[in-house]
């Protein structure tokens, strides 16, 4: 399992600030960000305005409509990329998204775990040492 090739695929898919947290015994843990472009941010704004009765850009509007839209979009996008890596290298993989909040909704942080075998390794068990 070549971590540089995995990182290459993540880079090709516009993931940012990719950091190798662990690479030993057939286990790779990476941290990275998905930055939302203006098209996605605009779509989230349109969705929140259409679906919500809250005042635009109120805390409730952000918390209940805007951020959930971005969170779901980000999860879907990154899951597709991780599945591409898994298929390409015939490895196991798992992804974990971090919650978003009002202070930073223009990007979303993730961790991804890749393993060479089908061990019952859970990303939360490996990632807990790296979560601040």
JSON list of C-alpha atoms in Angstrom, two decimals:
[
{"chain": "A", "resi": 1, "resn": "UNK", "atom": "CA", "xyz": [0.00, 0.00, 0.00]},
{"chain": "A", "resi": 2, "resn": "UNK", "atom": "CA", "xyz": [1.67, 3.18, -1.22]},
{"chain": "A", "resi": 3, "resn": "UNK", "atom": "CA", "xyz": [0.67, 6.21, 0.85]},
{"chain": "A", "resi": 4, "resn": "UNK", "atom": "CA", "xyz": [2.01, 8.58, -1.82]},
{"chain": "A", "resi": 5, "resn": "UNK", "atom": "CA", "xyz": [-0.32, 7.10, -4.45]},
{"chain": "A", "resi": 6, "resn": "UNK", "atom": "CA", "xyz": [-3.27, 7.37, -2.08]},
{"chain": "A", "resi": 7, "resn": "UNK", "atom": "CA", "xyz": [-2.39, 10.99, -1.32]},
{"chain": "A", "resi": 8, "resn": "UNK", "atom": "CA", "xyz": [-2.08, 11.57, -5.07]},
{"chain": "A", "resi": 9, "resn": "UNK", "atom": "CA", "xyz": [-5.69, 10.49, -5.62]},
{"chain": "A", "resi": 10, "resn": "UNK", "atom": "CA", "xyz": [-6.86, 12.71, -2.78]},
{"chain": "A", "resi": 11, "resn": "UNK", "atom": "CA", "xyz": [-4.95, 15.64, -4.29]},
{"chain": "A", "resi": 12, "resn": "UNK", "atom": "CA", "xyz": [-6.39, 14.95, -7.75]},
{"chain": "A", "resi": 13, "resn": "UNK", "atom": "CA", "xyz": [-9.84, 15.24, -6.17]},
{"chain": "A", "resi": 14, "resn": "UNK", "atom": "CA", "xyz": [-9.05, 18.67, -4.72]},
{"chain": "A", "resi": 15, "resn": "UNK", "atom": "CA", "xyz": [-8.78, 17.65, -1.08]},
{"chain": "A", "resi": 16, "resn": "UNK", "atom": "CA", "xyz": [-6.53, 20.05, 0.84]},
{"chain": "A", "resi": 17, "resn": "UNK", "atom": "CA", "xyz": [-3.99, 20.02, 3.67]},
{"chain": "A", "resi": 18, "resn": "UNK", "atom": "CA", "xyz": [-3.50, 16.26, 3.49]},
{"chain": "A", "resi": 19, "resn": "UNK", "atom": "CA", "xyz": [-1.50, 15.09, 6.48]},
{"chain": "A", "resi": 20, "resn": "UNK", "atom": "CA", "xyz": [-0.20, 11.59, 7.14]},
{"chain": "A", "resi": 21, "resn": "UNK", "atom": "CA", "xyz": [-0.92, 10.85, 10.80]},
{"chain": "A", "resi": 22, "resn": "UNK", "atom": "CA", "xyz": [-0.01, 7.17, 10.90]},
{"chain": "A", "resi": 23, "resn": "UNK", "atom": "CA", "xyz": [1.63, 4.72, 8.52]},
{"chain": "A", "resi": 24, "resn": "UNK", "atom": "CA", "xyz": [2.67, 1.46, 10.15]},
{"chain": "A", "resi": 25, "resn": "UNK", "atom": "CA", "xyz": [1.79, -2.25, 10.17]},
{"chain": "A", "resi": 26, "resn": "UNK", "atom": "CA", "xyz": [-0.42, -1.93, 7.10]},
{"chain": "A", "resi": 27, "resn": "UNK", "atom": "CA", "xyz": [-2.47, 0.90, 8.57]},
{"chain": "A", "resi": 28, "resn": "UNK", "atom": "CA", "xyz": [-2.56, 4.41, 7.10]},
{"chain": "A", "resi": 29, "resn": "UNK", "atom": "CA", "xyz": [-4.43, 7.27, 8.76]},
{"chain": "A", "resi": 30, "resn": "UNK", "atom": "CA", "xyz": [-4.76, 10.56, 6.88]},
{"chain": "A", "resi": 31, "resn": "UNK", "atom": "CA", "xyz": [-6.30, 13.89, 7.83]},
{"chain": "A", "resi": 32, "resn": "UNK", "atom": "CA", "xyz": [-7.51, 16.33, 5.16]},
{"chain": "A", "resi": 33, "resn": "UNK", "atom": "CA", "xyz": [-10.02, 19.03, 4.31]},
{"chain": "A", "resi": 34, "resn": "UNK", "atom": "CA", "xyz": [-12.67, 19.48, 1.66]},
{"chain": "A", "resi": 35, "resn": "UNK", "atom": "CA", "xyz": [-13.05, 23.15, 0.81]},
{"chain": "A", "resi": 36, "resn": "UNK", "atom": "CA", "xyz": [-16.44, 24.18, -0.52]},
{"chain": "A", "resi": 37, "resn": "UNK", "atom": "CA", "xyz": [-16.36, 26.28, -3.68]},
{"chain": "A", "resi": 38, "resn": "UNK", "atom": "CA", "xyz": [-18.72, 29.16, -4.38]},
{"chain": "A", "resi": 39, "resn": "UNK", "atom": "CA", "xyz": [-21.10, 26.94, -6.38]},
{"chain": "A", "resi": 40, "resn": "UNK", "atom": "CA", "xyz": [-21.63, 24.61, -3.41]},
{"chain": "A", "resi": 41, "resn": "UNK", "atom": "CA", "xyz": [-21.90, 27.48, -0.92]},
{"chain": "A", "resi": 42, "resn": "UNK", "atom": "CA", "xyz": [-24.46, 29.16, -3.18]},
{"chain": "A", "resi": 43, "resn": "UNK", "atom": "CA", "xyz": [-26.45, 25.92, -3.49]},
{"chain": "A", "resi": 44, "resn": "UNK", "atom": "CA", "xyz": [-26.46, 25.57, 0.31]},
{"chain": "A", "resi": 45, "resn": "UNK", "atom": "CA", "xyz": [-27.67, 29.16, 0.63]},
{"chain": "A", "resi": 46, "resn": "UNK", "atom": "CA", "xyz": [-30.46, 28.58, -1.90]},
{"chain": "A", "resi": 47, "resn": "UNK", "atom": "CA", "xyz": [-31.50, 25.37, -0.16]},
{"chain": "A", "resi": 48, "resn": "UNK", "atom": "CA", "xyz": [-31.56, 27.04, 3.26]},
{"chain": "A", "resi": 49, "resn": "UNK", "atom": "CA", "xyz": [-33.55, 30.01, 1.96]},
{"chain": "A", "resi": 50, "resn": "UNK", "atom": "CA", "xyz": [-36.10, 27.80, 0.20]},
{"chain": "A", "resi": 51, "resn": "UNK", "atom": "CA", "xyz": [-36.56, 25.24, 2.98]},
{"chain": "A", "resi": 52, "resn": "UNK", "atom": "CA", "xyz": [-36.29, 27.41, 6.08]},
{"chain": "A", "resi": 53, "resn": "UNK", "atom": "CA", "xyz": [-38.71, 29.82, 7.69]},
{"chain": "A", "resi": 54, "resn": "UNK", "atom": "CA", "xyz": [-35.87, 31.33, 9.70]},
{"chain": "A", "resi": 55, "resn": "UNK", "atom": "CA", "xyz": [-34.36, 34.68, 8.86]},
{"chain": "A", "resi": 56, "resn": "UNK", "atom": "CA", "xyz": [-31.54, 34.26, 6.37]},
{"chain": "A", "resi": 57, "resn": "UNK", "atom": "CA", "xyz": [-28.17, 33.84, 8.08]},
{"chain": "A", "resi": 58, "resn": "UNK", "atom": "CA", "xyz": [-29.66, 33.62, 11.55]},
{"chain": "A", "resi": 59, "resn": "UNK", "atom": "CA", "xyz": [-28.00, 31.08, 13.87]},
{"chain": "A", "resi": 60, "resn": "UNK", "atom": "CA", "xyz": [-30.95, 28.70, 13.40]},
{"chain": "A", "resi": 61, "resn": "UNK", "atom": "CA", "xyz": [-30.81, 29.09, 9.60]},
{"chain": "A", "resi": 62, "resn": "UNK", "atom": "CA", "xyz": [-27.13, 28.12, 9.65]},
{"chain": "A", "resi": 63, "resn": "UNK", "atom": "CA", "xyz": [-27.49, 25.33, 12.23]},
{"chain": "A", "resi": 64, "resn": "UNK", "atom": "CA", "xyz": [-30.58, 23.63, 10.86]},
{"chain": "A", "resi": 65, "resn": "UNK", "atom": "CA", "xyz": [-30.34, 24.11, 7.08]},
{"chain": "A", "resi": 66, "resn": "UNK", "atom": "CA", "xyz": [-27.14, 25.63, 5.68]},
{"chain": "A", "resi": 67, "resn": "UNK", "atom": "CA", "xyz": [-24.55, 23.62, 7.60]},
{"chain": "A", "resi": 68, "resn": "UNK", "atom": "CA", "xyz": [-26.47, 20.29, 7.33]},
{"chain": "A", "resi": 69, "resn": "UNK", "atom": "CA", "xyz": [-26.63, 20.76, 3.56]},
{"chain": "A", "resi": 70, "resn": "UNK", "atom": "CA", "xyz": [-22.85, 21.30, 3.39]},
{"chain": "A", "resi": 71, "resn": "UNK", "atom": "CA", "xyz": [-22.18, 18.43, 5.79]},
{"chain": "A", "resi": 72, "resn": "UNK", "atom": "CA", "xyz": [-24.20, 15.97, 3.71]},
{"chain": "A", "resi": 73, "resn": "UNK", "atom": "CA", "xyz": [-22.65, 17.21, 0.48]},
{"chain": "A", "resi": 74, "resn": "UNK", "atom": "CA", "xyz": [-19.13, 16.91, 1.94]},
{"chain": "A", "resi": 75, "resn": "UNK", "atom": "CA", "xyz": [-19.75, 13.42, 3.26]},
{"chain": "A", "resi": 76, "resn": "UNK", "atom": "CA", "xyz": [-21.07, 12.23, -0.11]},
{"chain": "A", "resi": 77, "resn": "UNK", "atom": "CA", "xyz": [-18.17, 13.74, -2.04]},
{"chain": "A", "resi": 78, "resn": "UNK", "atom": "CA", "xyz": [-15.45, 12.37, 0.22]},
{"chain": "A", "resi": 79, "resn": "UNK", "atom": "CA", "xyz": [-17.07, 8.94, 0.49]},
{"chain": "A", "resi": 80, "resn": "UNK", "atom": "CA", "xyz": [-16.99, 8.69, -3.33]},
{"chain": "A", "resi": 81, "resn": "UNK", "atom": "CA", "xyz": [-13.27, 9.58, -3.33]},
{"chain": "A", "resi": 82, "resn": "UNK", "atom": "CA", "xyz": [-12.46, 7.06, -0.58]},
{"chain": "A", "resi": 83, "resn": "UNK", "atom": "CA", "xyz": [-14.37, 4.36, -2.47]},
{"chain": "A", "resi": 84, "resn": "UNK", "atom": "CA", "xyz": [-12.26, 5.17, -5.54]},
{"chain": "A", "resi": 85, "resn": "UNK", "atom": "CA", "xyz": [-9.07, 4.63, -3.49]},
{"chain": "A", "resi": 86, "resn": "UNK", "atom": "CA", "xyz": [-10.39, 1.36, -2.03]},
{"chain": "A", "resi": 87, "resn": "UNK", "atom": "CA", "xyz": [-11.25, 0.00, -5.47]},
{"chain": "A", "resi": 88, "resn": "UNK", "atom": "CA", "xyz": [-8.02, 1.23, -7.09]},
{"chain": "A", "resi": 89, "resn": "UNK", "atom": "CA", "xyz": [-5.73, -0.42, -4.54]},
{"chain": "A", "resi": 90, "resn": "UNK", "atom": "CA", "xyz": [-8.01, -3.29, -3.43]},
{"chain": "A", "resi": 91, "resn": "UNK", "atom": "CA", "xyz": [-7.72, -2.29, 0.23]},
{"chain": "A", "resi": 92, "resn": "UNK", "atom": "CA", "xyz": [-10.12, -1.59, 3.07]},
{"chain": "A", "resi": 93, "resn": "UNK", "atom": "CA", "xyz": [-10.99, 1.94, 4.06]},
{"chain": "A", "resi": 94, "resn": "UNK", "atom": "CA", "xyz": [-13.14, 4.00, 6.33]},
{"chain": "A", "resi": 95, "resn": "UNK", "atom": "CA", "xyz": [-13.76, 7.73, 6.62]},
{"chain": "A", "resi": 96, "resn": "UNK", "atom": "CA", "xyz": [-14.78, 9.96, 9.51]},
{"chain": "A", "resi": 97, "resn": "UNK", "atom": "CA", "xyz": [-16.13, 13.49, 9.16]},
{"chain": "A", "resi": 98, "resn": "UNK", "atom": "CA", "xyz": [-15.78, 16.15, 11.83]},
{"chain": "A", "resi": 99, "resn": "UNK", "atom": "CA", "xyz": [-18.75, 18.25, 12.84]},
{"chain": "A", "resi": 100, "resn": "UNK", "atom": "CA", "xyz": [-19.01, 21.72, 11.36]},
{"chain": "A", "resi": 101, "resn": "UNK", "atom": "CA", "xyz": [-20.00, 24.87, 13.22]},
{"chain": "A", "resi": 102, "resn": "UNK", "atom": "CA", "xyz": [-20.82, 28.53, 12.68]},
{"chain": "A", "resi": 103, "resn": "UNK", "atom": "CA", "xyz": [-17.19, 29.60, 13.02]},
{"chain": "A", "resi": 104, "resn": "UNK", "atom": "CA", "xyz": [-15.97, 27.64, 9.98]},
{"chain": "A", "resi": 105, "resn": "UNK", "atom": "CA", "xyz": [-18.35, 26.31, 7.39]},
{"chain": "A", "resi": 106, "resn": "UNK", "atom": "CA", "xyz": [-16.27, 26.95, 4.28]},
{"chain": "A", "resi": 107, "resn": "UNK", "atom": "CA", "xyz": [-14.40, 23.67, 4.68]},
{"chain": "A", "resi": 108, "resn": "UNK", "atom": "CA", "xyz": [-14.88, 20.32, 6.33]},
{"chain": "A", "resi": 109, "resn": "UNK", "atom": "CA", "xyz": [-12.29, 18.16, 8.08]},
{"chain": "A", "resi": 110, "resn": "UNK", "atom": "CA", "xyz": [-12.01, 14.40, 7.62]},
{"chain": "A", "resi": 111, "resn": "UNK", "atom": "CA", "xyz": [-9.85, 11.48, 8.62]},
{"chain": "A", "resi": 112, "resn": "UNK", "atom": "CA", "xyz": [-9.52, 8.37, 6.48]},
{"chain": "A", "resi": 113, "resn": "UNK", "atom": "CA", "xyz": [-8.19, 4.99, 7.53]},
{"chain": "A", "resi": 114, "resn": "UNK", "atom": "CA", "xyz": [-6.80, 2.53, 5.00]},
{"chain": "A", "resi": 115, "resn": "UNK", "atom": "CA", "xyz": [-5.74, -1.04, 5.75]},
{"chain": "A", "resi": 116, "resn": "UNK", "atom": "CA", "xyz": [-4.31, -3.82, 3.65]},
{"chain": "A", "resi": 117, "resn": "UNK", "atom": "CA", "xyz": [-6.43, -6.52, 5.21]},
{"chain": "A", "resi": 118, "resn": "UNK", "atom": "CA", "xyz": [-9.94, -6.93, 6.53]},
{"chain": "A", "resi": 119, "resn": "UNK", "atom": "CA", "xyz": [-9.02, -6.62, 10.19]},
{"chain": "A", "resi": 120, "resn": "UNK", "atom": "CA", "xyz": [-11.79, -5.30, 12.34]},
{"chain": "A", "resi": 121, "resn": "UNK", "atom": "CA", "xyz": [-9.98, -2.01, 12.85]},
{"chain": "A", "resi": 122, "resn": "UNK", "atom": "CA", "xyz": [-12.30, 0.89, 13.62]},
{"chain": "A", "resi": 123, "resn": "UNK", "atom": "CA", "xyz": [-11.27, 4.39, 12.60]},
{"chain": "A", "resi": 124, "resn": "UNK", "atom": "CA", "xyz": [-12.34, 5.88, 15.93]},
{"chain": "A", "resi": 125, "resn": "UNK", "atom": "CA", "xyz": [-9.91, 3.58, 17.78]},
{"chain": "A", "resi": 126, "resn": "UNK", "atom": "CA", "xyz": [-6.95, 4.72, 15.67]},
{"chain": "A", "resi": 127, "resn": "UNK", "atom": "CA", "xyz": [-8.00, 8.37, 15.30]},
{"chain": "A", "resi": 128, "resn": "UNK", "atom": "CA", "xyz": [-8.61, 9.05, 19.01]},
{"chain": "A", "resi": 129, "resn": "UNK", "atom": "CA", "xyz": [-4.89, 9.64, 19.56]},
{"chain": "A", "resi": 130, "resn": "UNK", "atom": "CA", "xyz": [-4.89, 12.40, 16.93]},
{"chain": "A", "resi": 131, "resn": "UNK", "atom": "CA", "xyz": [-8.10, 14.26, 17.79]},
{"chain": "A", "resi": 132, "resn": "UNK", "atom": "CA", "xyz": [-7.54, 17.37, 19.82]}
]
